[in-house]
Tab-separated table of C-alpha atoms in Angstrom:
chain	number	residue	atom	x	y	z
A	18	UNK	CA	7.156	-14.516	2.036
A	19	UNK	CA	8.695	-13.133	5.143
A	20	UNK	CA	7.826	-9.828	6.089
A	21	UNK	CA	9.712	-7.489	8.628
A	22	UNK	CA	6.808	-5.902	10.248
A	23	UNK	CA	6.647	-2.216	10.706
A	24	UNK	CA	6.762	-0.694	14.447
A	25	UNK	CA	3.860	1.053	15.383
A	26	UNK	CA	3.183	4.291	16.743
A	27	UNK	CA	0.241	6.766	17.042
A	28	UNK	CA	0.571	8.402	13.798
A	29	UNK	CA	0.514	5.364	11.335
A	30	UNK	CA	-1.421	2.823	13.849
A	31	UNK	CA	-4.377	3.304	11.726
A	32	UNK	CA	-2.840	2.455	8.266
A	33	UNK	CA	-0.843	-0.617	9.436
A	34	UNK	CA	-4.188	-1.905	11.280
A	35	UNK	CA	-7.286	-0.970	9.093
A	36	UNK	CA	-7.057	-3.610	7.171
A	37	UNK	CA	-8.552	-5.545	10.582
A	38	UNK	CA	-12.017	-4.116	9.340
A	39	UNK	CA	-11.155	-4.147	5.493
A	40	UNK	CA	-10.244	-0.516	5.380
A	41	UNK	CA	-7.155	0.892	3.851
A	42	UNK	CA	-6.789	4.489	6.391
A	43	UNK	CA	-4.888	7.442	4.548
A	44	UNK	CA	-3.878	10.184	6.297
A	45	UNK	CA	-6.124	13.164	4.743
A	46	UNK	CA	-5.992	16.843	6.112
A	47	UNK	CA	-9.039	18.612	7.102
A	48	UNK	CA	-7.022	22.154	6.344
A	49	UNK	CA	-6.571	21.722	2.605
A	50	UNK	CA	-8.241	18.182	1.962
A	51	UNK	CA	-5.479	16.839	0.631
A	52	UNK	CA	-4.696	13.201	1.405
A	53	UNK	CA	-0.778	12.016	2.002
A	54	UNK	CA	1.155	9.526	2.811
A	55	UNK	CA	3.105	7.973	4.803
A	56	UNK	CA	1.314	9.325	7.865
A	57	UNK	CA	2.239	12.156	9.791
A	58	UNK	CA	0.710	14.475	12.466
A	59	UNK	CA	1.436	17.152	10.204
A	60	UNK	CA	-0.051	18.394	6.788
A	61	UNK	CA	3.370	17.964	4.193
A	62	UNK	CA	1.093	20.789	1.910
A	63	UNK	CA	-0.288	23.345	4.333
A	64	UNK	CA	1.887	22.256	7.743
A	65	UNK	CA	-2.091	21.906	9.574
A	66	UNK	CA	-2.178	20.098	12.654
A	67	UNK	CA	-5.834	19.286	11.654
A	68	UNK	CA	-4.949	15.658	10.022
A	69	UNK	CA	-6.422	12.585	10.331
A	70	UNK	CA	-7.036	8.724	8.797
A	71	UNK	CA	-9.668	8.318	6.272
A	72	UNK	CA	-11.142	5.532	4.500
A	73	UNK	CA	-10.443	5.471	0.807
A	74	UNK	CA	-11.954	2.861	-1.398
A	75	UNK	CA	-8.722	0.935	-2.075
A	76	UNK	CA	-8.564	0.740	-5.724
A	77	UNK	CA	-5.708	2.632	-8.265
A	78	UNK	CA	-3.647	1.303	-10.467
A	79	UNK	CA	-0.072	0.377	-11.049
A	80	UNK	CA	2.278	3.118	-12.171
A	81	UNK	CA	5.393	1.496	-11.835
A	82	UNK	CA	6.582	-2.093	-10.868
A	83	UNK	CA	9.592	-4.280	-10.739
A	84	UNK	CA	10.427	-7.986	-10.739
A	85	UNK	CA	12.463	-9.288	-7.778
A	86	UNK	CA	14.075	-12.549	-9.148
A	87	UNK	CA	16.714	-12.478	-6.006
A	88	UNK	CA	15.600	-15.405	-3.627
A	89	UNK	CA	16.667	-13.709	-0.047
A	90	UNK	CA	15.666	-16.837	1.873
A	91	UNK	CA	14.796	-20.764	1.301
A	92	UNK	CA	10.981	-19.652	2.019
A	93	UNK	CA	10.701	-17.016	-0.793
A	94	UNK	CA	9.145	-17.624	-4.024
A	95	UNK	CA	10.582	-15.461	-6.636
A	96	UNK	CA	9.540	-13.745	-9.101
A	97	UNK	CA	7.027	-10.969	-6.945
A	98	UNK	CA	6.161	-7.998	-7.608
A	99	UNK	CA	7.568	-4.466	-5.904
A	100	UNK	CA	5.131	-1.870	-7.521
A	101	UNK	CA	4.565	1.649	-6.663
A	102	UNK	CA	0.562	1.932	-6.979
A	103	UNK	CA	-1.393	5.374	-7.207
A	104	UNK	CA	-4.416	5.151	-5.325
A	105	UNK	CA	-7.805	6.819	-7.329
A	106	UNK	CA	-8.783	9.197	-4.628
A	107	UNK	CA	-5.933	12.208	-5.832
A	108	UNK	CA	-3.121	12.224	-8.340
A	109	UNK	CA	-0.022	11.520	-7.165
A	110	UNK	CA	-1.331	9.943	-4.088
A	111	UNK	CA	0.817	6.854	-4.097
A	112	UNK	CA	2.893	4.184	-1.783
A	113	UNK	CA	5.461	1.283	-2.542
A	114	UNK	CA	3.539	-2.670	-2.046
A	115	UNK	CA	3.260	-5.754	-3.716
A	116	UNK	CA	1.277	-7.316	-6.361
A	117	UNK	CA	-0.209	-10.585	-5.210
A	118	UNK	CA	-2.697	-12.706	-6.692
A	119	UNK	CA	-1.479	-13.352	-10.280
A	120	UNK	CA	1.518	-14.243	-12.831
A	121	UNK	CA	3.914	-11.803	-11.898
A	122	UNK	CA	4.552	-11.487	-15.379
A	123	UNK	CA	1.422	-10.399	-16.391
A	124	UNK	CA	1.340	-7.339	-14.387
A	125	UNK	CA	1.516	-3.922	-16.073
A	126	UNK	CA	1.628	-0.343	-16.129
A	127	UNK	CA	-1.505	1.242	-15.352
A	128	UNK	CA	-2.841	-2.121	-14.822
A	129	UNK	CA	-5.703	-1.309	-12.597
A	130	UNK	CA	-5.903	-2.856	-8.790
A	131	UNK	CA	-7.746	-3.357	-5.705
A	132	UNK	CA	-6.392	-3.996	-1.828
A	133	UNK	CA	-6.309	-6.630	-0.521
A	134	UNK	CA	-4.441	-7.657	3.508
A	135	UNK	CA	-2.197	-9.387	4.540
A	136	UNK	CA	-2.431	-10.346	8.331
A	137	UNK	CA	0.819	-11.054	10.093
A	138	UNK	CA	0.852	-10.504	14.171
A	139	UNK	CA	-0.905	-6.967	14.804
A	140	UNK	CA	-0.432	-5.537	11.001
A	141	UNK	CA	-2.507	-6.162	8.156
A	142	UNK	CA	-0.084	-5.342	5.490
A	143	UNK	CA	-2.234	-3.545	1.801
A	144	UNK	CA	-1.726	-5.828	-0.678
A	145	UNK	CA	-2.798	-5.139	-3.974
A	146	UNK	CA	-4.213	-7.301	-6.980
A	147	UNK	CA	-5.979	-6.647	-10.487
A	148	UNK	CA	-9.465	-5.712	-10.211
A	149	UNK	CA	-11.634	-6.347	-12.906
């Protein structure tokens, strides 16, 4: 599928290129040890300047999803999957991806997952699919 690329810049270098070494990078602050996303160089809970990427272990689980049936372009396969997926390491922790790797249809809530990337260019986009 094509994929507009993000543009990168020193706060979310790290999660857009972690995937390079298999890593998925959240931002996590050293002030409250909370993580957060998207990335910022600023704590959203306790406004700390002390933040930084971390490795987390990738897995979570689907809490919501969609099914995209509209074909933008000739090169799309439809249906995917648009899923929001909460990551293990902290409640509410979560980020909007795809589900890859399966029968769209077969995908549910709290289905659990695992990332996987996608490399395009300089960005190794977290995809996610069912772990076992």
């Amino acid at each position: 599928m094509p994929r507009k690329l993000p543009a990168l810049n020193a706060d979310n270098r790290a999660f857009w290129q972690g995937g390079e070494h298999g890593q998925l990078l959240i931002h996590k602050c050293n002030g409250c040890t909370r993580f957060f996303h998207p990335p910022s160089p600023i704590c959203p809970r306790c406004a700390s300047l002390d933040v930084a990427p971390c490795a987390v272990s990738g897995k979570g689980k689907v809490l919501s999803y969609t099914l995209n049936y509209q074909q933008w372009s000739s090169d799309l396969e439809v249906p995917y999957v648009v899923a929001i997926i909460e990551l293990a390491e902290q409640e509410g922790l979560r980020f909007v991806s795809n589900v890859v790797g399966m029968d769209p249809q077969r995908v549910y809530i709290d289905m659990p997952v695992r990332v996987s990337f996608l490399n395009v260019e300089d960005v190794w986009l977290p995809l996610f699919e069912k772990d076992q």
